[in-house]
Structures are given as C-alpha cells and as structure tokens.
mmCIF file of C-alpha atoms in Angstrom:
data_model
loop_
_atom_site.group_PDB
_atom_site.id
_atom_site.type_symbol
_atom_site.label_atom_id
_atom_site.label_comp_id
_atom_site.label_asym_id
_atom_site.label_seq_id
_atom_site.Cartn_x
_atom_site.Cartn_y
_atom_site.Cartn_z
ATOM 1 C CA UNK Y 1 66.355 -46.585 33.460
ATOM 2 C CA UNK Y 2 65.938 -47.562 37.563
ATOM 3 C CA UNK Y 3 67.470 -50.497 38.002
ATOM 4 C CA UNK Y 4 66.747 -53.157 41.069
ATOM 5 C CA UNK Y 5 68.402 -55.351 43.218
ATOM 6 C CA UNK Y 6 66.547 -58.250 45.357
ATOM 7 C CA UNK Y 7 68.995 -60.253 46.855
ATOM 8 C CA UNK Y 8 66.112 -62.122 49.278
ATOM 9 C CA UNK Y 9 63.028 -62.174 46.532
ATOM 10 C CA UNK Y 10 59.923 -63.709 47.950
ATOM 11 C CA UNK Y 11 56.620 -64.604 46.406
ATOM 12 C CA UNK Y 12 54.111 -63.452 48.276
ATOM 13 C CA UNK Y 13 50.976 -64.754 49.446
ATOM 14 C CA UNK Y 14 48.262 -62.410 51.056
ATOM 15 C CA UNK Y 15 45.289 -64.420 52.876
ATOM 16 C CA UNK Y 16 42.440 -61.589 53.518
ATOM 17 C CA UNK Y 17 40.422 -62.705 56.993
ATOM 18 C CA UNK Y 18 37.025 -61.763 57.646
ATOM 19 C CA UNK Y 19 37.687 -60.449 61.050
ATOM 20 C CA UNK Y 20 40.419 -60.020 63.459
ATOM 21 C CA UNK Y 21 43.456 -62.718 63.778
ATOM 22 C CA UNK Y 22 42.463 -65.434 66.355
ATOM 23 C CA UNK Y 23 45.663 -66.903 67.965
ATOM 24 C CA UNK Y 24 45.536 -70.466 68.330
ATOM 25 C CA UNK Y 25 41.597 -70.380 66.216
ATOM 26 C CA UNK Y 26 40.175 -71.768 63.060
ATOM 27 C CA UNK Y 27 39.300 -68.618 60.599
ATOM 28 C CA UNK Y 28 38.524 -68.891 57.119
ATOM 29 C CA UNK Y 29 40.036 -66.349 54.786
ATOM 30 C CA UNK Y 30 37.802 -64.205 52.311
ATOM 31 C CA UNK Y 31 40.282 -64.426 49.532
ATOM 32 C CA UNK Y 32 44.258 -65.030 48.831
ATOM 33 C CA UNK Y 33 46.439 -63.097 46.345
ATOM 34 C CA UNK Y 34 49.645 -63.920 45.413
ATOM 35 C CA UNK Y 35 52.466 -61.839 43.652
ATOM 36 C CA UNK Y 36 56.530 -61.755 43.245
ATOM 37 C CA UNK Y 37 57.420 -59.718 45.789
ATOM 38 C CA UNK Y 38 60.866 -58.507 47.929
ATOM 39 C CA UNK Y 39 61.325 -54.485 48.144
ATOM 40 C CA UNK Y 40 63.421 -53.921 44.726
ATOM 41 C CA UNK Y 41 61.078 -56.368 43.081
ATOM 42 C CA UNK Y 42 58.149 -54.298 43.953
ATOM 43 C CA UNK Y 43 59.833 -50.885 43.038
ATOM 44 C CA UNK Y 44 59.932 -51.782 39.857
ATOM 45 C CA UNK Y 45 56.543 -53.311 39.644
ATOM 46 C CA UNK Y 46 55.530 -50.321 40.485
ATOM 47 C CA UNK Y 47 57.330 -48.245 38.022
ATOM 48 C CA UNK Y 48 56.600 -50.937 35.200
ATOM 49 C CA UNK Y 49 52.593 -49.868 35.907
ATOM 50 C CA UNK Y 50 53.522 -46.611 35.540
ATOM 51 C CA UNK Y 51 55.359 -46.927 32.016
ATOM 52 C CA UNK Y 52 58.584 -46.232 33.443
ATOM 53 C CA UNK Y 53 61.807 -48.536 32.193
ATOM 54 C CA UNK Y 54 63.087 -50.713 35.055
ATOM 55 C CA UNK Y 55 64.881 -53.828 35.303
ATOM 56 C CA UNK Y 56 65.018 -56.190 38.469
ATOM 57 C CA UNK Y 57 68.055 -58.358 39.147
ATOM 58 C CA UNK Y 58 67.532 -61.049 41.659
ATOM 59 C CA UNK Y 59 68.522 -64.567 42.301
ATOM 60 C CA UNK Y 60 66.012 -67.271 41.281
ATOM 61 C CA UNK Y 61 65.703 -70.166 38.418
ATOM 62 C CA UNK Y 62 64.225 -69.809 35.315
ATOM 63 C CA UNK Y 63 61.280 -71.734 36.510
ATOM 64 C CA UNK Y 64 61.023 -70.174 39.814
ATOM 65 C CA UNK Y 65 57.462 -69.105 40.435
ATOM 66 C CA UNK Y 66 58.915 -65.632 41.747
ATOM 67 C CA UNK Y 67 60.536 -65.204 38.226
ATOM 68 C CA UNK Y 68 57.035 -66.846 36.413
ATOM 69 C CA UNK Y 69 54.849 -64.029 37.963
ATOM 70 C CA UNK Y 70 57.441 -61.352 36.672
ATOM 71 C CA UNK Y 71 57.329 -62.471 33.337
ATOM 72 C CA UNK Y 72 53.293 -62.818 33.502
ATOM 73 C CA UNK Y 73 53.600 -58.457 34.835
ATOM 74 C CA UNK Y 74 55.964 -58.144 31.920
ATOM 75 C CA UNK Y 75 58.295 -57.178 34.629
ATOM 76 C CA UNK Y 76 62.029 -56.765 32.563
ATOM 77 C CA UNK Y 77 64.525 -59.487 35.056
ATOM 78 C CA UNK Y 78 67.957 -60.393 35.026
ATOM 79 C CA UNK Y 79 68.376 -63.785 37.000
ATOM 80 C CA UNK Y 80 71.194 -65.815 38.907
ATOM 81 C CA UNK Y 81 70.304 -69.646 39.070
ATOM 82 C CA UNK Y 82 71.157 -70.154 41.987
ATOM 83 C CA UNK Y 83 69.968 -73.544 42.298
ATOM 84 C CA UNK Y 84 67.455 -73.332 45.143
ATOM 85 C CA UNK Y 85 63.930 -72.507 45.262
ATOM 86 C CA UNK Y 86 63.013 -68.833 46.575
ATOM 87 C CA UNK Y 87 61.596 -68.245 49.751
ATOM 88 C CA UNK Y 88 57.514 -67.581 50.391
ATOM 89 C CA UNK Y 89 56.172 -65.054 52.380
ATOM 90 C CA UNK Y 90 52.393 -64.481 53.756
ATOM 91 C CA UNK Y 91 50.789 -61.780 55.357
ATOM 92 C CA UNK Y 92 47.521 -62.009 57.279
ATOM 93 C CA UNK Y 93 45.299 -59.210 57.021
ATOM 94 C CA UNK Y 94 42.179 -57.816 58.520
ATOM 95 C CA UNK Y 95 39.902 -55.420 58.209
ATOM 96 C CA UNK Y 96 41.442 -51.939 58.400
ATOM 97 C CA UNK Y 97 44.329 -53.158 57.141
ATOM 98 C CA UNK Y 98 45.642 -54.662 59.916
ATOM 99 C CA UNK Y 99 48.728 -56.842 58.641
ATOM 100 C CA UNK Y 100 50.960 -59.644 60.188
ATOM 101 C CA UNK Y 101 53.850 -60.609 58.371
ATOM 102 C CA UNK Y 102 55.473 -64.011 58.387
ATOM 103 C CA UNK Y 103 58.930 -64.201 56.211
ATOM 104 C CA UNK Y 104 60.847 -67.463 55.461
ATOM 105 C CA UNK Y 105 64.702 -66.408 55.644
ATOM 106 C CA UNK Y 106 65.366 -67.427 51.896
ATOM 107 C CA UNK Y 107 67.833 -70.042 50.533
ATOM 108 C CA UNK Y 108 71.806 -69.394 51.361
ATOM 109 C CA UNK Y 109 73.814 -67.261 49.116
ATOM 110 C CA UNK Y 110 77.268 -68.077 49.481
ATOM 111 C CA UNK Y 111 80.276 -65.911 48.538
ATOM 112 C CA UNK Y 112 80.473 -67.220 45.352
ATOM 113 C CA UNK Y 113 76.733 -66.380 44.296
ATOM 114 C CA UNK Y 114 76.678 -62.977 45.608
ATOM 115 C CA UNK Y 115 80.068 -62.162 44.011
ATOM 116 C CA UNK Y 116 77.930 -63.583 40.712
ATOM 117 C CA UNK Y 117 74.757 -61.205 41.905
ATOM 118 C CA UNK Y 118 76.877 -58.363 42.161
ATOM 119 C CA UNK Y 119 78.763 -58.756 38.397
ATOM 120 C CA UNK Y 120 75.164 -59.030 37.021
ATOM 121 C CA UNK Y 121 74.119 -56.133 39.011
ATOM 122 C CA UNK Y 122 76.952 -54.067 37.444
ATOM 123 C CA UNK Y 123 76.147 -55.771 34.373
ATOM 124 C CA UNK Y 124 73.006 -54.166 33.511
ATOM 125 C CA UNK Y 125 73.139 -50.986 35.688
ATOM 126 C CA UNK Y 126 75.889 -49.442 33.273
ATOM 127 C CA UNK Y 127 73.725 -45.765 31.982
ATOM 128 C CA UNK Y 128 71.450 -46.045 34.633
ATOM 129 C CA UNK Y 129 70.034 -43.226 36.717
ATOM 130 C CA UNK Y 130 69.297 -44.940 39.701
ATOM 131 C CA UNK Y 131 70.335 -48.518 41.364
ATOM 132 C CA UNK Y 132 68.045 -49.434 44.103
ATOM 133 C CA UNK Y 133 69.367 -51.999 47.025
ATOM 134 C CA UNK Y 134 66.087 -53.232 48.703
ATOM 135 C CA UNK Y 135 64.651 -55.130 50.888
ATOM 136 C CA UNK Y 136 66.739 -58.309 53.533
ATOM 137 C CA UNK Y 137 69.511 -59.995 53.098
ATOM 138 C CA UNK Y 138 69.827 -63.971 52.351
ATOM 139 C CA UNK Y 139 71.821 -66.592 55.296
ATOM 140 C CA UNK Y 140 75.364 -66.407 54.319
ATOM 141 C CA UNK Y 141 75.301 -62.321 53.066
ATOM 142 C CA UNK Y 142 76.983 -60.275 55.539
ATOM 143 C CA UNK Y 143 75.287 -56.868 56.786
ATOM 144 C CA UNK Y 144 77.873 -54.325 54.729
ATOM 145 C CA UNK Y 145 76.476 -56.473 51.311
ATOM 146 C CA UNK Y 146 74.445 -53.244 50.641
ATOM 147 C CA UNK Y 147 77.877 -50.684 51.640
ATOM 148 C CA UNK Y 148 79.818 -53.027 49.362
ATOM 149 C CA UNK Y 149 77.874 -52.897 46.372
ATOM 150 C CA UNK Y 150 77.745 -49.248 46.286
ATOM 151 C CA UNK Y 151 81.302 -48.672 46.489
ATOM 152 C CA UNK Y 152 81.100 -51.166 43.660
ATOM 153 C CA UNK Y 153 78.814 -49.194 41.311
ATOM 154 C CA UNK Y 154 80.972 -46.050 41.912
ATOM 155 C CA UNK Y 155 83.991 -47.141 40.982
ATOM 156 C CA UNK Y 156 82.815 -50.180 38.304
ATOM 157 C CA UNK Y 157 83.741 -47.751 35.084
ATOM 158 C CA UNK Y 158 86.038 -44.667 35.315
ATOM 159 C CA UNK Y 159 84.440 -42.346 32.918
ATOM 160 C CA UNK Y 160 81.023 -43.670 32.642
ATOM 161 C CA UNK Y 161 77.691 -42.607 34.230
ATOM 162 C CA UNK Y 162 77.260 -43.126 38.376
ATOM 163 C CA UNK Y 163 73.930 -44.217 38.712
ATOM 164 C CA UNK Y 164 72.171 -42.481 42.161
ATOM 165 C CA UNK Y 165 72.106 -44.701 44.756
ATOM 166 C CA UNK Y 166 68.954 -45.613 46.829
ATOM 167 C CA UNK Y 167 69.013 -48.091 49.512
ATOM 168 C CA UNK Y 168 65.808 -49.494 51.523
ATOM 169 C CA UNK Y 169 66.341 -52.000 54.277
ATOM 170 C CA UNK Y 170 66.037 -52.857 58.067
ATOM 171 C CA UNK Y 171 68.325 -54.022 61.033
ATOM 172 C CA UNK Y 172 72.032 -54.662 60.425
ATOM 173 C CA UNK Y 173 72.218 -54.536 56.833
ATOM 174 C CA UNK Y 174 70.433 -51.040 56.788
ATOM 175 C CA UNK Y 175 72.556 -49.572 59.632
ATOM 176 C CA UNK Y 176 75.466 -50.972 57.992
ATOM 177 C CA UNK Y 177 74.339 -49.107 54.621
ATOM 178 C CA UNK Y 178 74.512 -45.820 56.574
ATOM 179 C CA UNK Y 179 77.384 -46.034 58.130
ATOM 180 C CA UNK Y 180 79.509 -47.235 55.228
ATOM 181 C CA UNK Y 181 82.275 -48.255 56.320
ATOM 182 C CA UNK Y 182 85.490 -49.050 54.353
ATOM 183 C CA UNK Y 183 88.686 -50.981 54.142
ATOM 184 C CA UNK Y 184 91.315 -48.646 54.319
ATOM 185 C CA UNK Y 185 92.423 -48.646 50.861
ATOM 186 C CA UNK Y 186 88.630 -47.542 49.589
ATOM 187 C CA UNK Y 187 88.254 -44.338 47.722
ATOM 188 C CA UNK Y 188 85.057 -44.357 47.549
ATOM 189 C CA UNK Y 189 81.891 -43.905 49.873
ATOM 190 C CA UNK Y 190 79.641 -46.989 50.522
ATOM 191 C CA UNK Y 191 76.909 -44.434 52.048
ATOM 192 C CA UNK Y 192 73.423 -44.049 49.621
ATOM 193 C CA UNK Y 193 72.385 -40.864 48.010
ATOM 194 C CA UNK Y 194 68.432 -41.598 49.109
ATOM 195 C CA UNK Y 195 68.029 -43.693 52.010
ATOM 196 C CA UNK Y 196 64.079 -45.090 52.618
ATOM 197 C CA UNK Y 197 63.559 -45.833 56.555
ATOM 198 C CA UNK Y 198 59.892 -45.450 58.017
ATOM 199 C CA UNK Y 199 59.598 -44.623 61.694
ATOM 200 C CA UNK Y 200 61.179 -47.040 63.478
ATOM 201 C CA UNK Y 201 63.980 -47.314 61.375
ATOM 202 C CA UNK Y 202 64.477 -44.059 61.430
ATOM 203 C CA UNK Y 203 64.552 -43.793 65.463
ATOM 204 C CA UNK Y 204 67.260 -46.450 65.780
ATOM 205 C CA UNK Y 205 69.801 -44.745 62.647
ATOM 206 C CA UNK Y 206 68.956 -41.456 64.455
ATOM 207 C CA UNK Y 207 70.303 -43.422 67.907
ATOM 208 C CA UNK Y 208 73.159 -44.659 65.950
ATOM 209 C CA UNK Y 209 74.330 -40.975 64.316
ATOM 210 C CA UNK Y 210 74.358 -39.558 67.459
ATOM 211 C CA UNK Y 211 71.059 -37.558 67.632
ATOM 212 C CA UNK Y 212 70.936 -36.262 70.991
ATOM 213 C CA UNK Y 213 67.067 -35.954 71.492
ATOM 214 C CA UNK Y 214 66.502 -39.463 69.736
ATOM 215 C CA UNK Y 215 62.292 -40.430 69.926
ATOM 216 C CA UNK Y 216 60.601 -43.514 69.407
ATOM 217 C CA UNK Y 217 58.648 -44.552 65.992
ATOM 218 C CA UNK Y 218 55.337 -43.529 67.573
ATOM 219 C CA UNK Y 219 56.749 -39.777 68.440
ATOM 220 C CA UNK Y 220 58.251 -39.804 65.399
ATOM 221 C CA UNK Y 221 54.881 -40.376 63.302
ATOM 222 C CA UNK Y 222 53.060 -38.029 65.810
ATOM 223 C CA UNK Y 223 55.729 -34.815 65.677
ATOM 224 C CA UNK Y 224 56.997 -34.064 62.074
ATOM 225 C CA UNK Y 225 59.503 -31.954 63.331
ATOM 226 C CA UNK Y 226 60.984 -34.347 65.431
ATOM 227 C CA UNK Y 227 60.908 -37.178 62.350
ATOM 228 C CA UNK Y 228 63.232 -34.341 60.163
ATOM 229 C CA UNK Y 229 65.481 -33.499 63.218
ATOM 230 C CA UNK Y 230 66.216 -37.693 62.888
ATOM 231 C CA UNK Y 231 66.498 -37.662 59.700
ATOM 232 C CA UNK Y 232 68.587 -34.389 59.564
ATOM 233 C CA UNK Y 233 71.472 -36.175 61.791
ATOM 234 C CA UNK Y 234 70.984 -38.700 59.136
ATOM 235 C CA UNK Y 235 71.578 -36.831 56.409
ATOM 236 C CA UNK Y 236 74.875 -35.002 58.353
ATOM 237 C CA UNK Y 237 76.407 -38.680 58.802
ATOM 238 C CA UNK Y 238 77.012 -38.664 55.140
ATOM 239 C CA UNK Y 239 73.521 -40.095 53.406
ATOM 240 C CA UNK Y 240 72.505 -37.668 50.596
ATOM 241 C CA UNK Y 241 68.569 -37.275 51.476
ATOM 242 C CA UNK Y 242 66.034 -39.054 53.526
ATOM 243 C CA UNK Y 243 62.749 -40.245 52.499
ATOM 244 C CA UNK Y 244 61.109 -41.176 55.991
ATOM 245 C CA UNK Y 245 57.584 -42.823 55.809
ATOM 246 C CA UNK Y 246 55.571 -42.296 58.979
ATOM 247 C CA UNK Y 247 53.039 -44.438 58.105
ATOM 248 C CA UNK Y 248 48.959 -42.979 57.843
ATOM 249 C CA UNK Y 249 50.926 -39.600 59.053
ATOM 250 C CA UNK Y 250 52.819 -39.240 55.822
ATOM 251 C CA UNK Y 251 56.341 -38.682 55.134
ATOM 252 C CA UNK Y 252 59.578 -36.357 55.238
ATOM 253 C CA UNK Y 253 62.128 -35.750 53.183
ATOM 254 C CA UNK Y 254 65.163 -34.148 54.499
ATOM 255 C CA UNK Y 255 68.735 -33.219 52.119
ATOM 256 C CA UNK Y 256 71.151 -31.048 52.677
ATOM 257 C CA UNK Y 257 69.170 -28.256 51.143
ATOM 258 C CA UNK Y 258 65.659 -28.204 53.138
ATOM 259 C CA UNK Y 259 62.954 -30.506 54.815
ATOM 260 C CA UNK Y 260 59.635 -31.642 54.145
ATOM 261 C CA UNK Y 261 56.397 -33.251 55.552
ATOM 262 C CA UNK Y 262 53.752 -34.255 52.801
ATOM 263 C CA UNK Y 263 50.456 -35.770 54.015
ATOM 264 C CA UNK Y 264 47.764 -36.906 52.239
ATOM 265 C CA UNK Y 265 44.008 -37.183 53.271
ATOM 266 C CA UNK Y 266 43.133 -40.400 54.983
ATOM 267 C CA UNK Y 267 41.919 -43.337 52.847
ATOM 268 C CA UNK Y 268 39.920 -46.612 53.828
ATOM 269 C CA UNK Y 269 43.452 -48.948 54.104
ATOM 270 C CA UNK Y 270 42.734 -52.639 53.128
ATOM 271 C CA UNK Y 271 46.558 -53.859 53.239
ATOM 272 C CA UNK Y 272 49.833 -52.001 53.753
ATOM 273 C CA UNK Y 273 51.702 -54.581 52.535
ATOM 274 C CA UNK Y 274 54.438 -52.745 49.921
ATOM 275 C CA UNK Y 275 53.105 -49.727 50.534
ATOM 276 C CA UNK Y 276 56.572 -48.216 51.747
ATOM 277 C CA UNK Y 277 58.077 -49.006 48.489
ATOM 278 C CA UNK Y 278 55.724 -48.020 46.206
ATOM 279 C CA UNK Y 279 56.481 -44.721 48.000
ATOM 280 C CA UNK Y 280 59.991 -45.423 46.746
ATOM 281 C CA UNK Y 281 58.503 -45.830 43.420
ATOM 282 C CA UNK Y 282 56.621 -43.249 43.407
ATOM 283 C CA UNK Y 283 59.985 -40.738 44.515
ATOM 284 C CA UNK Y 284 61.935 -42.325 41.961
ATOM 285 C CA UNK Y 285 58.865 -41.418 39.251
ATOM 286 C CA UNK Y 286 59.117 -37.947 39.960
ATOM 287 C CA UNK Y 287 63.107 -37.406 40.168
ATOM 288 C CA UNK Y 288 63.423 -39.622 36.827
ATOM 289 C CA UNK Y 289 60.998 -36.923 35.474
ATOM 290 C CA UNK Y 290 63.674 -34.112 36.788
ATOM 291 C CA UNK Y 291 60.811 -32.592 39.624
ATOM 292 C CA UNK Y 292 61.718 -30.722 42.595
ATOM 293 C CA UNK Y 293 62.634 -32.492 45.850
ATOM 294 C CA UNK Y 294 59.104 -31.493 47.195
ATOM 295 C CA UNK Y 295 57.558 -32.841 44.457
ATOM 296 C CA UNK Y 296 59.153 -35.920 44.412
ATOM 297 C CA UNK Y 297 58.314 -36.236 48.229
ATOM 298 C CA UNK Y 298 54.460 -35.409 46.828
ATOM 299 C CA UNK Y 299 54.313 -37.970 44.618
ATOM 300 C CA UNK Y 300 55.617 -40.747 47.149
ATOM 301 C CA UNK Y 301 52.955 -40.139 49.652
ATOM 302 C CA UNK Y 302 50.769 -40.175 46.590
ATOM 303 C CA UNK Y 303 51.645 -43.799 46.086
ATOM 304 C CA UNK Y 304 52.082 -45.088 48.981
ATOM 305 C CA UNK Y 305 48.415 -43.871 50.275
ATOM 306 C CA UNK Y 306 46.814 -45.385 46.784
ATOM 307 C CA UNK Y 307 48.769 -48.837 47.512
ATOM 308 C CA UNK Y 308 47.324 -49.135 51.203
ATOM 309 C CA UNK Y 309 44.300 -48.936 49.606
ATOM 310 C CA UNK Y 310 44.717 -51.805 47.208
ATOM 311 C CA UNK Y 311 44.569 -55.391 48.340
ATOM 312 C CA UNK Y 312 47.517 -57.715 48.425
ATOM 313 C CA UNK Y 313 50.961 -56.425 47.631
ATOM 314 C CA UNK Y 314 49.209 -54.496 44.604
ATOM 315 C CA UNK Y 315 50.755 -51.859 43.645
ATOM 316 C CA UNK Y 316 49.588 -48.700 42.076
ATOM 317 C CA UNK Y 317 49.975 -47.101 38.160
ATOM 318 C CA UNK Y 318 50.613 -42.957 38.389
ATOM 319 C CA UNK Y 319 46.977 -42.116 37.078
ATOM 320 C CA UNK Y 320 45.637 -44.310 40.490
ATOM 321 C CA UNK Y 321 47.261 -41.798 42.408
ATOM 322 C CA UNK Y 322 46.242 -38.189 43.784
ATOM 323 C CA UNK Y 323 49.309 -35.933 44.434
ATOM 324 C CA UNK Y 324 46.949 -33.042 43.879
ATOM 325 C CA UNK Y 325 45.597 -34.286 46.839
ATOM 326 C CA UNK Y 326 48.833 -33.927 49.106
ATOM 327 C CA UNK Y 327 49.554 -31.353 51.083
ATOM 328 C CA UNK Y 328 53.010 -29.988 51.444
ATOM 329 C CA UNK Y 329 54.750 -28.105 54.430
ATOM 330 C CA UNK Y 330 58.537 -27.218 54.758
ATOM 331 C CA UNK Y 331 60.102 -27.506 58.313
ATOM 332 C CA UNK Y 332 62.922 -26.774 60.031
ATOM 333 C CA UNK Y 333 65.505 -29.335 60.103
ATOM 334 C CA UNK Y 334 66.558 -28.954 63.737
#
C-alpha cells in the first residue's frame, strides 16, 4: 500500500489553444479537460491505473468536486471537511506542449486542521510501504509541515512498520523537507528517504547543501554528471536517494550506493502537466515490486515520457509505458 498526502489539492482545468499564448489577445481553446489534481493526488492516480493499492488523504468536503472526480477514477480517499471549497488550477497549453500554469493558493488550514490532517494521515498509513508528502502547502501551514510529519510517521507506533518516506515539493517547504530540522528533544530525523526535485529544484538544494560547483537548471538538464554531483551533496546532507527529473533529458537517481541517468527516446509532448509525478509513480511501481534502484529509475522515465504525451493532467497505466525503451547509464557521483 502507497499512501498520499495532498495538503493543497486542486482540481484542475487544462484549456488546449490552437496556437501560441497571445498576451493581452482573444484565442479560442481546442478543448478543456478537467481532473482532481495536486502532486500526491496524482501519484496515486497514477498507481490506481496501474492496479497498484493507494490511498490519498487530503482536505476537501464530501461534495467537493476535487473529491467527486476521485470517486468517479475509483481513486481510494480519506477526507478532512474542512469547510471550504478547494482551490482550482488551469494550465494553458500549446502546441508542443508548451504549458503555463496559473495556481489559486487554496483555502487556509489552520493549526487545528492540519493537526486533524496529520492524525488521519497516521491513521491510514499504519502497514504501509511508502507515505508520499506532495505537492504546496495551504496559507496558514508553515514550511517544516512536510519535516514535521515525517518525524511523525517514524515515531507514531514503536514496534510497528516505518513506512519509506518520499517527499515532492518546491520553495520553502521543500528546502525545509531537506534540511529537517528539529526541536532539540527530537529523536528522530524529519529528512525523506526519496526526495523528487527536477532541475531547478535541484540547483537551489544543491546551493543550500553546500555544493561547491552549484549549476543552474539548464546545465543541469544539459550535463548529467553535473545533475548527480547536485544530487550527490544531496544525498550526503542526510536524504536517502534522489530522483532528479531533467525534463525531455531524463532523469538521475543518486543513493548512497551509485548514480544513474535514464533517458528515453523523444516523444511528440502535448502537455507536461503531472508528468514529474507520474515519474514518482512510476519509481514507486517498481520499488513496491522489490526492482533494483536502476530499474526503478527506468520505469520513472518510462512514465513520465508516456504522461507528456497524454493531454491534460492524464496520467498513464504501466502497459502505456515503454521502459524497454529507456536507456540506462551509471555515472560517477562526483
């Protein structure tokens, strides 16, 4: 069982244009999707296509229509009410698969509902193999909300089953996540087992870890060595492995153990929205399956190049994907 957390769930609405985005123009979109969306949400869309057992937790009402497209996926939930409607997102894409994002900030989640998120979170995570924390954070959560909860799930049941720990995320709260820091009295690290930047992301923790020859996103996706030097500081700050996603360019996968660069040949992209987490998916597939870390690195580009070929936020089963396909390379970490 993977289990999910969304503390900022979205639904999200993807307009397809004809043509390039026209500031400040009239255009007329060729179609509009919409689906339940937020990072953790779409993990385990993604691994309920695939016939793999997932729950999500999230916020949301019974009647929210985030939670009313999950049940029409047959996407297992467990909900807070927190008594506001959840936030809608909509991406604009173009041909090629150009895509500009526009997210609402979501309702406010006070202390009281995110202590409440958290309890259900430890709730229904008990025998789990993996938690996954994914995707922004609400007004009113602080950045450590991700560093807190895992210290959380490792010390929620002396005795029982630690679930691995994955954690996807941007800005603060991810930084935050990978430095996990403590109150003194903590026993426990707050720092993930699999951490899920792509490029850019993975430039600024680099910065942050101390990385002495730190490169920008675009060197990053255009030197593969460079992308598991970054990640390799990562991984020596305490994180257990890094999945970095370098966009068309593919991805690398650096533990404690060996790197990796998998690439996968180039496919007609129509959107790239979610495409980074049904990579996450698509990891999590393979490890739950007990593969190899290069073959769960295989079957993440896999799934992330099928989703940017899918419109929308659609994500991909296993037998729509071509890991036989991917091409594998070990590298030197530094």
């Amino acid at each position: 069982m993977i289990v999910t957390l969304t503390a900022n769930p979205s639904l999200d609405r993807t307009v397809a244009l004809p043509g390039p985005l026209e500031r400040g123009e009239v255009q007329r979109a060729v179609s509009v999707r919409q689906e339940s969306g937020g990072k953790g949400v779409n993990v385990s869309r993604a691994l309920v296509t695939s016939g793999l057992e997932t729950l999500a937790v999230l916020p949301g009402a019974e009647s929210d229509p985030v939670l009313a497209g999950l049940r029409e996926e047959g996407v297992p939930f467990a909900s807070l009410d927190i008594h506001e409607p959840l936030r809608t997102n909509v991406a604009l894409t173009e041909p090629g698969g150009v895509t500009t994002k526009i997210n609402e900030p979501g309702p406010l989640l006070g202390e009281e509902a995110q202590e409440a998120l958290i309890n259900l979170l430890l709730e229904r995570s008990r025998g789990a193999s993996w938690v996954v924390l994914a995707g922004s954070l609400p007004p009113g959560v602080p950045a450590d909300f991700y560093a807190t909860v895992t210290r959380r799930l490792r010390n929620a049941d002396a005795g029982a089953r630690v679930p691995m720990i994955a954690v996807d995320s941007s800005g603060a709260p991810l930084a935050a996540a990978v430095a996990g820091e403590a109150p003194a009295t903590a026993t426990v690290s707050g720092k993930p087992d699999l951490l899920k930047p792509n490029a850019e992301e993975l430039a600024e923790l680099a910065a942050a870890a101390g990385f002495s020859s730190v490169s920008t996103a675009e060197e990053l996706e255009a030197d593969p060595y460079a992308a598991a030097a970054a990640a390799a500081a990562v991984v020596r700050s305490g994180v257990g492995a890094v999945l970095a996603t370098l966009g068309s360019k593919g991805a690398v996968l650096v533990t404690a153990d060996g790197a990796w660069l998998a690439t996968h040949p180039p496919v007609t992209a129509v959107s790239t929205v979610g495409a980074g987490d049904s990579s996450l998916a698509g990891y999590l597939l393979a490890a739950s399956q007990g593969a190899a870390p290069a073959d769960c690195l295989r079957q993440a580009v896999a799934h992330g190049a099928a989703a940017a070929s899918l419109p929308g936020s659609t994500v991909p089963a296993v037998h729509q994907t071509t890991p036989d396909a991917v091409t594998i390379t070990a590298l030197r970490k530094d």
